Short mmCIF file of C-alpha atoms in Angstrom, two decimals:
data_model
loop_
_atom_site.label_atom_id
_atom_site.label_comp_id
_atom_site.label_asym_id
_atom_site.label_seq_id
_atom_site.Cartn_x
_atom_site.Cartn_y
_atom_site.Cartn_z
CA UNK A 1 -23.03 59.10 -16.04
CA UNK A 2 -21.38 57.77 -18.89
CA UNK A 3 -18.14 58.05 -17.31
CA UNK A 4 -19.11 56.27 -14.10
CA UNK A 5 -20.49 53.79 -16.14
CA UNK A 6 -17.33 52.88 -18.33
CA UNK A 7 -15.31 53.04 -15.30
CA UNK A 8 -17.54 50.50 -14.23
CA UNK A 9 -17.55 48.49 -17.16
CA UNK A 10 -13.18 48.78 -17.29
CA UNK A 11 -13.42 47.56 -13.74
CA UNK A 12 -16.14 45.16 -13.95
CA UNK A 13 -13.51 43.50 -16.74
CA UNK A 14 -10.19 43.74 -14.74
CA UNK A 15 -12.13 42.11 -12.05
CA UNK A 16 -13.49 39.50 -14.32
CA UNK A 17 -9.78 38.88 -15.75
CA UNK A 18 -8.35 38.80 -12.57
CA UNK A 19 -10.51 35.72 -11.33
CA UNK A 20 -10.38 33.86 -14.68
CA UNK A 21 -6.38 33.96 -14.08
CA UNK A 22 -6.37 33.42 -10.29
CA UNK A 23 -8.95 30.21 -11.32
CA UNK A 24 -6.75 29.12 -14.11
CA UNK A 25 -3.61 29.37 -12.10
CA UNK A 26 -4.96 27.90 -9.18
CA UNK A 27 -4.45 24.29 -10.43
CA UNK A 28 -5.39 21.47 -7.34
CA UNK A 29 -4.78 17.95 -7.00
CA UNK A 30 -7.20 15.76 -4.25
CA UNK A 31 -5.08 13.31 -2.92
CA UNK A 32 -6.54 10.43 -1.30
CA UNK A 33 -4.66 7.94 0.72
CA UNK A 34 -4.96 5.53 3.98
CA UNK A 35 -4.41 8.56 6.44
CA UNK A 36 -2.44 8.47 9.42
CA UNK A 37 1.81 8.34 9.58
CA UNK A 38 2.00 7.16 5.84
CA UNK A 39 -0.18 9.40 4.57
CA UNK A 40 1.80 12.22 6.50
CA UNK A 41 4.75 10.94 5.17
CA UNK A 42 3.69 11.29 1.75
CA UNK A 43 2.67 14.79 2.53
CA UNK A 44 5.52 15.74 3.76
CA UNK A 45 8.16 14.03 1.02
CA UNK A 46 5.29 14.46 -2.18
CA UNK A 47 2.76 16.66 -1.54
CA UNK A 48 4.77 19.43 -0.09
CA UNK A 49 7.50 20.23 -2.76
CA UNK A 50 5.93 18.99 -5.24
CA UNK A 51 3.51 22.39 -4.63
CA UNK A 52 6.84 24.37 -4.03
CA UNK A 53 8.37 22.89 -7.71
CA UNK A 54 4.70 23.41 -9.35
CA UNK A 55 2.34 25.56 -7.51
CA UNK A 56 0.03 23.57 -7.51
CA UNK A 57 -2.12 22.71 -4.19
CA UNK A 58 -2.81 19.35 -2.90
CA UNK A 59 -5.94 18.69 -1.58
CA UNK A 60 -5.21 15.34 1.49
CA UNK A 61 -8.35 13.37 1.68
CA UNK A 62 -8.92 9.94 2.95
CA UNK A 63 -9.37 7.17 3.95
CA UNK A 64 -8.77 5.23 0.74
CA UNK A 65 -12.73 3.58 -0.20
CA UNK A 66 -13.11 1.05 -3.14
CA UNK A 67 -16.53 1.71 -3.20
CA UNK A 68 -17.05 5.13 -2.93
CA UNK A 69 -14.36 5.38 -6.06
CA UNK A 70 -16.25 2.91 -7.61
CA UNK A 71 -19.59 5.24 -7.12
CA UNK A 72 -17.68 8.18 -8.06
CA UNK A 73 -16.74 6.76 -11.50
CA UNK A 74 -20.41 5.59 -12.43
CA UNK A 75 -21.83 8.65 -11.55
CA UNK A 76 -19.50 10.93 -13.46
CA UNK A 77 -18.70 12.86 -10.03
CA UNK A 78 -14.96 12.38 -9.17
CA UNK A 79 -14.24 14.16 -6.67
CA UNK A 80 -10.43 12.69 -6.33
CA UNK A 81 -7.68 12.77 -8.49
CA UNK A 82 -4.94 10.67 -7.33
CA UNK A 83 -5.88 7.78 -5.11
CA UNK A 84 -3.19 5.14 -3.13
CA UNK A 85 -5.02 1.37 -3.65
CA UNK A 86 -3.28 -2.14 -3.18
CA UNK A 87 -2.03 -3.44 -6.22
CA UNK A 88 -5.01 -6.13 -6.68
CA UNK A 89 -7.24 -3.58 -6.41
CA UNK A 90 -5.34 -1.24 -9.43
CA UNK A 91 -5.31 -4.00 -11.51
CA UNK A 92 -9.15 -5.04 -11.08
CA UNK A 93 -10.00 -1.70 -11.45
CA UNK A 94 -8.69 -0.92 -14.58
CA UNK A 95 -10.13 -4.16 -15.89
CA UNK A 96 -13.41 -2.61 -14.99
CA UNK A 97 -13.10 0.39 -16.39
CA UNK A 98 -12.54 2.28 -13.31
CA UNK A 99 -9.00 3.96 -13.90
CA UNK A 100 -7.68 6.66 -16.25
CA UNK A 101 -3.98 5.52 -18.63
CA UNK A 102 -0.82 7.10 -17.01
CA UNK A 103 0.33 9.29 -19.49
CA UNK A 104 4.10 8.06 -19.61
CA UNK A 105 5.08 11.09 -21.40
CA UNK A 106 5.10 12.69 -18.30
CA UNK A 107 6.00 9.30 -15.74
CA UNK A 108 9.33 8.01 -16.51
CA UNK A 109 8.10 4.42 -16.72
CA UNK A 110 11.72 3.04 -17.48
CA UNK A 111 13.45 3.94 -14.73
CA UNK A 112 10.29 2.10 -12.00
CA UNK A 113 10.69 -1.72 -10.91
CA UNK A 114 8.46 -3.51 -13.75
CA UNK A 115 6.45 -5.52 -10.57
CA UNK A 116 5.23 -2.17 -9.86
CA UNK A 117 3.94 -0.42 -12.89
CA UNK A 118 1.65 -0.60 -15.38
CA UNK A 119 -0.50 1.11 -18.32
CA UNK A 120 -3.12 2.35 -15.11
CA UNK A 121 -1.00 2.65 -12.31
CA UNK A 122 2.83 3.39 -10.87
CA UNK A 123 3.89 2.51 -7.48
CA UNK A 124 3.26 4.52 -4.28
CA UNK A 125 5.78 2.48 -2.25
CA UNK A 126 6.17 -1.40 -1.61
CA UNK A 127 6.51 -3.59 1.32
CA UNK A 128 6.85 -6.81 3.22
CA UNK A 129 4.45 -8.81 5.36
CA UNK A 130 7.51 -9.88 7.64
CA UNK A 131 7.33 -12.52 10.39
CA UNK A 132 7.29 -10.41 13.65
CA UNK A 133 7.51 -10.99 17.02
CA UNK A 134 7.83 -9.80 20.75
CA UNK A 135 10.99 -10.92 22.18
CA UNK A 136 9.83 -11.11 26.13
CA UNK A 137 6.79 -13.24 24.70
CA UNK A 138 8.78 -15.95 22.71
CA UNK A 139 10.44 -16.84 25.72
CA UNK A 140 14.11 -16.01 24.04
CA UNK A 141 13.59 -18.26 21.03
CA UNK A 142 13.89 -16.50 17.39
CA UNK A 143 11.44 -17.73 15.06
CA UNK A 144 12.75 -18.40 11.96
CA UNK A 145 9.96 -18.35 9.28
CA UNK A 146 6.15 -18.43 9.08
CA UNK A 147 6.06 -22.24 10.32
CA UNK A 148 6.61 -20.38 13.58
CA UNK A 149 3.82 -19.66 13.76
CA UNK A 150 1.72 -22.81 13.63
CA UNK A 151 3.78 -23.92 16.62
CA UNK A 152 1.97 -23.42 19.18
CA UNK A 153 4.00 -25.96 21.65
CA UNK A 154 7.28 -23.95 21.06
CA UNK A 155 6.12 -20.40 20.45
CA UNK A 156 3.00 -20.52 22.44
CA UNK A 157 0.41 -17.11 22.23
CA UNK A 158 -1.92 -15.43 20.27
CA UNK A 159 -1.33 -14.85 16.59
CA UNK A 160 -1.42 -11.71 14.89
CA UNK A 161 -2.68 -12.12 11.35
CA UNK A 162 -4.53 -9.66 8.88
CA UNK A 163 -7.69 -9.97 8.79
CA UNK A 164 -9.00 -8.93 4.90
CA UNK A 165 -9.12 -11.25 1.94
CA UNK A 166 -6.19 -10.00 0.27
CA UNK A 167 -2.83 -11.28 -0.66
CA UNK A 168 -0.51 -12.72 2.27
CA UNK A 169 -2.41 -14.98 4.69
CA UNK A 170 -2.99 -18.00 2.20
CA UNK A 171 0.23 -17.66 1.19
CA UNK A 172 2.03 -17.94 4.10
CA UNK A 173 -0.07 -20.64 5.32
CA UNK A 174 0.77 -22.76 2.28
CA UNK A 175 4.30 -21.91 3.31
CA UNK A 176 4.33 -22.80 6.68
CA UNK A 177 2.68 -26.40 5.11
CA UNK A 178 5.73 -26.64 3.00
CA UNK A 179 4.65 -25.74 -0.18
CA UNK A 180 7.78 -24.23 -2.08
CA UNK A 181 7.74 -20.59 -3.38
CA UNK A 182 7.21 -21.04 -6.73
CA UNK A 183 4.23 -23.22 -6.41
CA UNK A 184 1.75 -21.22 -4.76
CA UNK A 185 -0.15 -20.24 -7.47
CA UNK A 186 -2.41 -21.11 -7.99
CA UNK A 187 -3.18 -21.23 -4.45
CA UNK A 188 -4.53 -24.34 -3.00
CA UNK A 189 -7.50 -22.88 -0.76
CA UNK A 190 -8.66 -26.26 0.34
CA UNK A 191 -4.54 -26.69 1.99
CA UNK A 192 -4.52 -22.94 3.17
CA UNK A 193 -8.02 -23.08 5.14
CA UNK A 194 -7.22 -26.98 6.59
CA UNK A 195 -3.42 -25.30 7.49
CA UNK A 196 -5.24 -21.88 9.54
CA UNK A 197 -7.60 -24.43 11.08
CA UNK A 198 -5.23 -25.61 13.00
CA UNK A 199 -4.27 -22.01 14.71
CA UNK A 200 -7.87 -20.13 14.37
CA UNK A 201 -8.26 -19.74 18.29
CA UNK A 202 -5.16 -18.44 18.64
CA UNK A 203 -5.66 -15.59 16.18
CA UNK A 204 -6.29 -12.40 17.29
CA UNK A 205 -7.28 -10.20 13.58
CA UNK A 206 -6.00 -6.88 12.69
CA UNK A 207 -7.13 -4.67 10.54
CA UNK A 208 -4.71 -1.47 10.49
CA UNK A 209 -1.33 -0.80 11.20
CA UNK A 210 -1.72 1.18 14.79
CA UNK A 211 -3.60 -2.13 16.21
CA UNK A 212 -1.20 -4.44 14.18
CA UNK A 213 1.57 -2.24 16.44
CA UNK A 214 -0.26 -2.67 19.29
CA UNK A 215 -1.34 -6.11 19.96
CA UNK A 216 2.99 -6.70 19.26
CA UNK A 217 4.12 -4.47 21.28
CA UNK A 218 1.68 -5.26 24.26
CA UNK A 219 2.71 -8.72 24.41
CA UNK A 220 -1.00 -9.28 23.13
CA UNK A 221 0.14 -11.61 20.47
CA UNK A 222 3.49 -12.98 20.27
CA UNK A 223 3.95 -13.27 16.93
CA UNK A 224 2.10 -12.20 13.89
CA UNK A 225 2.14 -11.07 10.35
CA UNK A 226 3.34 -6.93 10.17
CA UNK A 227 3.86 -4.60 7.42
CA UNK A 228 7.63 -4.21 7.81
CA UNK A 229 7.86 -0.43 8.04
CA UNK A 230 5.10 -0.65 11.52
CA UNK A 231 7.87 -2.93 12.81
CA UNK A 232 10.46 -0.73 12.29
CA UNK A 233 8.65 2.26 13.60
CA UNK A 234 8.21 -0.05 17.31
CA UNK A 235 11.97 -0.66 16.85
CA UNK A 236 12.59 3.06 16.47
CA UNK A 237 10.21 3.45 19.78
CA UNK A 238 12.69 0.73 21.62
CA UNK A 239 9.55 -1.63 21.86
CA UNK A 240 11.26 -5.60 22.57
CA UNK A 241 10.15 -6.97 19.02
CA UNK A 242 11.95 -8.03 16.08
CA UNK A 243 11.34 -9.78 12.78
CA UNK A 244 12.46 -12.56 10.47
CA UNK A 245 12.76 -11.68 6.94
CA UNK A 246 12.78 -15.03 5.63
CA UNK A 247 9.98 -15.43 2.98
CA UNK A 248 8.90 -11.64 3.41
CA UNK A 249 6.15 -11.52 1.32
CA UNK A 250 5.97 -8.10 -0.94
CA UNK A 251 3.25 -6.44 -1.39
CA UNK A 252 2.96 -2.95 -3.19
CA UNK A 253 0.60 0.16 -2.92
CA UNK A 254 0.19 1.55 -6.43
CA UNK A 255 -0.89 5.43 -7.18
CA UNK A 256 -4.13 5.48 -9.58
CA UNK A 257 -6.18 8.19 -11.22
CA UNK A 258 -10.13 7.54 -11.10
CA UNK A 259 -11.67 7.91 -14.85
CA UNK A 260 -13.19 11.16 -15.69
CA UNK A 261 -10.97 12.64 -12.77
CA UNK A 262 -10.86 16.67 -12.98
CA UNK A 263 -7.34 17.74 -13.28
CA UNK A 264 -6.04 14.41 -14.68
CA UNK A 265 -2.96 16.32 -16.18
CA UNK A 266 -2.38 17.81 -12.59
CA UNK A 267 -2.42 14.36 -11.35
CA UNK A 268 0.04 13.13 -14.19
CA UNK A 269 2.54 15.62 -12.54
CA UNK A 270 1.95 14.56 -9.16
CA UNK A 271 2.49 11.08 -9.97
CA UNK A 272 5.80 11.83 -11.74
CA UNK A 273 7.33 13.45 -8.86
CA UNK A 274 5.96 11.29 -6.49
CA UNK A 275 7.71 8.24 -8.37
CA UNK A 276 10.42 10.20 -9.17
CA UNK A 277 13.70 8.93 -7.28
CA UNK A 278 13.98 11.85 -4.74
CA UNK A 279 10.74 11.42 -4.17
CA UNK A 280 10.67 7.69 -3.66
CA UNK A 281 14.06 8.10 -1.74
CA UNK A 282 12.31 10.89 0.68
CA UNK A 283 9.16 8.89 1.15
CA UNK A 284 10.80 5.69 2.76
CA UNK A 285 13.41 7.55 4.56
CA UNK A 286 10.52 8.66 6.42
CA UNK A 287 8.27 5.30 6.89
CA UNK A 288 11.25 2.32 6.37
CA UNK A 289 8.87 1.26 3.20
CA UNK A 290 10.75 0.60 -0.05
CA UNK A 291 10.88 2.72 -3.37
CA UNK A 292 9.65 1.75 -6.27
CA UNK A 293 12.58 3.42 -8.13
CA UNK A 294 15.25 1.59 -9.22
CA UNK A 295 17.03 5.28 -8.81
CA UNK A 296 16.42 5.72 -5.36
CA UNK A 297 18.12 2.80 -3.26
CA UNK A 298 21.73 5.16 -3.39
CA UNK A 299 19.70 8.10 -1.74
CA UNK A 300 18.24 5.66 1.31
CA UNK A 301 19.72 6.08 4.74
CA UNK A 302 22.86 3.28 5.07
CA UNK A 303 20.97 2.49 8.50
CA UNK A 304 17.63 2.31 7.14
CA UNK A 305 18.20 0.44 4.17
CA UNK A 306 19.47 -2.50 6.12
CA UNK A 307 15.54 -2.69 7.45
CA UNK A 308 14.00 -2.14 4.11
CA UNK A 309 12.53 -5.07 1.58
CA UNK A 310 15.44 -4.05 -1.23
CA UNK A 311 18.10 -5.75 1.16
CA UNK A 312 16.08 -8.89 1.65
CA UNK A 313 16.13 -9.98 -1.52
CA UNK A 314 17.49 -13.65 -1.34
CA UNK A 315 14.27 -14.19 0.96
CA UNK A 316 11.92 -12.55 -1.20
CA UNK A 317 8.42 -13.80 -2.08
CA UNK A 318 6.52 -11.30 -4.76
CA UNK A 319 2.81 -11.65 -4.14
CA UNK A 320 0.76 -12.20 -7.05
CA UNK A 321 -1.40 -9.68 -8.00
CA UNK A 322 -2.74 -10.11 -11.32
CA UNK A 323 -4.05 -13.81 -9.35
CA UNK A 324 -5.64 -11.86 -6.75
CA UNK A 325 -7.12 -9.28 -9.14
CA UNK A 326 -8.72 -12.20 -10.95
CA UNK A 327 -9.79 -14.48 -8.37
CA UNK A 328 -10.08 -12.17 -5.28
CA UNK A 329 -14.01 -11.82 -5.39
CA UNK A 330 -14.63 -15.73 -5.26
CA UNK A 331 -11.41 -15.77 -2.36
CA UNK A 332 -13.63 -13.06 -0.47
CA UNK A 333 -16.89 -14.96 -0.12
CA UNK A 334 -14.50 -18.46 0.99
CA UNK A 335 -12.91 -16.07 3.44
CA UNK A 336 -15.78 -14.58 4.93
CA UNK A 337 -17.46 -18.09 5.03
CA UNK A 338 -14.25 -19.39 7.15
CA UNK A 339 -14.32 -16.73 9.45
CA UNK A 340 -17.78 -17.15 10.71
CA UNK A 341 -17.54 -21.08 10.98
#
């Protein structure tokens, strides 16, 4: 009996051991981005090797929620570890209190553009709104920037335009009025609203990048505002559309960790490799959206870097975030004011 019983015990203990080390071991990040062909793509050039360098699993969840991260934080329940956000929204959230510091111990911080890093967040990829259009609906006639597409009487159709309060609409209204690039900020809402007055029946709203693709490539609209990388993919698909990149607007996605997140150091190794340049590099050779790493433009495709923001330069607008992050709330409630008139 008291044989059995110190067997027992022994292998009561190995058992015991065995989990603590299979528990400690088993390291996890959650992952949480906007789903669909990006977030594949970061699955497939982040999420995947970086489990293969590290061993540790990544957890995909989605679709990105400001709200529910925002609930997670003042409850003290995070349930996510590494989340994709627009840049505004990195930058207002850290003002709040929302977002753990990067530890750039781990990040190499010097070696990221400096539009698209800070003490709470590191680029996930950027992009440009680019002027886009379907070349059986304009008739033959290449639009040349976003006064295009107030001209209704030469490019006549619907309007594709996105439809949340968020950096790019305002601004290339104020464009298309004639207002040079480095006076937009800050923006003159008054001008913007009077300029989309002038086109708000012909605007058909989108509010993801599969309908953005769609209403394009249908003919729907003939013209629009796109994320350059959905353009590209309809390109790739041999879909009649093109786009300008004069005054591309660039916008950024930036990679965050909610406060009080569970395996923050987990997530601080994630977020190096993901910024890493491989990493970058592999990421837009799969979704024609540029790398934040100054590292990885010699690693891009020669064909695909011709259709990526990093060889537009010349034409290159940077949104303002730190504006947006400051004065997006009161921007919001104008918006949503506009839209119902």
């Amino acid at each position: 009996m008291v044989f059995i019983k110190g067997v027992t015990s022994v292998l009561a203990a190995s058992i015991l051991s065995a989990a603590i080390t299979t528990t400690a071991s088993a390291e996890t990040v959650n992952f949480v981005s906007w789903g669909g062909t990006t977030q594949d793509a970061q699955k497939a050039a982040w999420a995947d090797p970086f489990t293969r360098d590290t061993k540790i699993t990544v957890v995909q969840d989605g679709p990105t929620d400001y709200g529910k991260l925002k609930a997670m934080v003042e409850s003290g329940n995070v349930q996510w570890d590494v989340v994709d956000v627009e840049a505004d929204f990195a930058l207002r959230a850290a003002a709040e209190g929302l977002l753990e510091p990067l530890d750039f111990n781990v990040i190499k911080r010097d070696r990221i553009d400096p539009r698209f890093v800070n003490d709470h967040g590191v680029g996930s990829f950027f992009f440009s709104f680019v002027l886009g259009y379907n070349e059986g609906a304009v008739g033959g006639k290449k639009p040349e920037d976003w006064s295009a597409l107030f001209d209704t009487a030469t490019y006549p159709g619907k309007r594709a335009l996105y439809k949340w309060p968020s950096p790019g609409v305002l601004e290339l209204a104020l464009l298309a009025d004639g207002v040079e690039k480095d006076k937009l900020y800050p923006l003159d809402l008054d001008r913007a609203f009077k300029k989309l007055d002038t086109i708000k029946k012909d605007i058909v709203w989108w509010g993801g990048g599969a309908q953005s693709q769609q209403l394009l490539a249908s003919g729907e609209a003939s013209m629009g505002q796109f994320w350059n990388g959905r353009i590209h993919a309809l390109q790739e698909d041999g879909a009649p559309v093109a786009a300008s990149w004069k005054q591309n607007l660039v916008m950024a996605d930036m990679l965050v960790v909610p406060k009080g997140a569970k395996n923050k150091e987990a997530a601080m190794k994630f977020l190096a490799h993901s910024s890493s340049a491989k990493g970058q590099a592999d990421f837009s050779n799969l979704t024609a959206y540029a790398p934040v790493n100054l590292d990885s433009v010699a690693r891009l495709d020669s064909v695909l870097a011709q259709n990526l923001p990093t060889a537009h330069e010349a034409d290159q607008i940077t949104l303002d975030y730190a504006y947006w992050a400051k004065n997006g709330a009161e921007i919001a409630n104008r918006w949503n004011e506009w839209l119902v008139k």
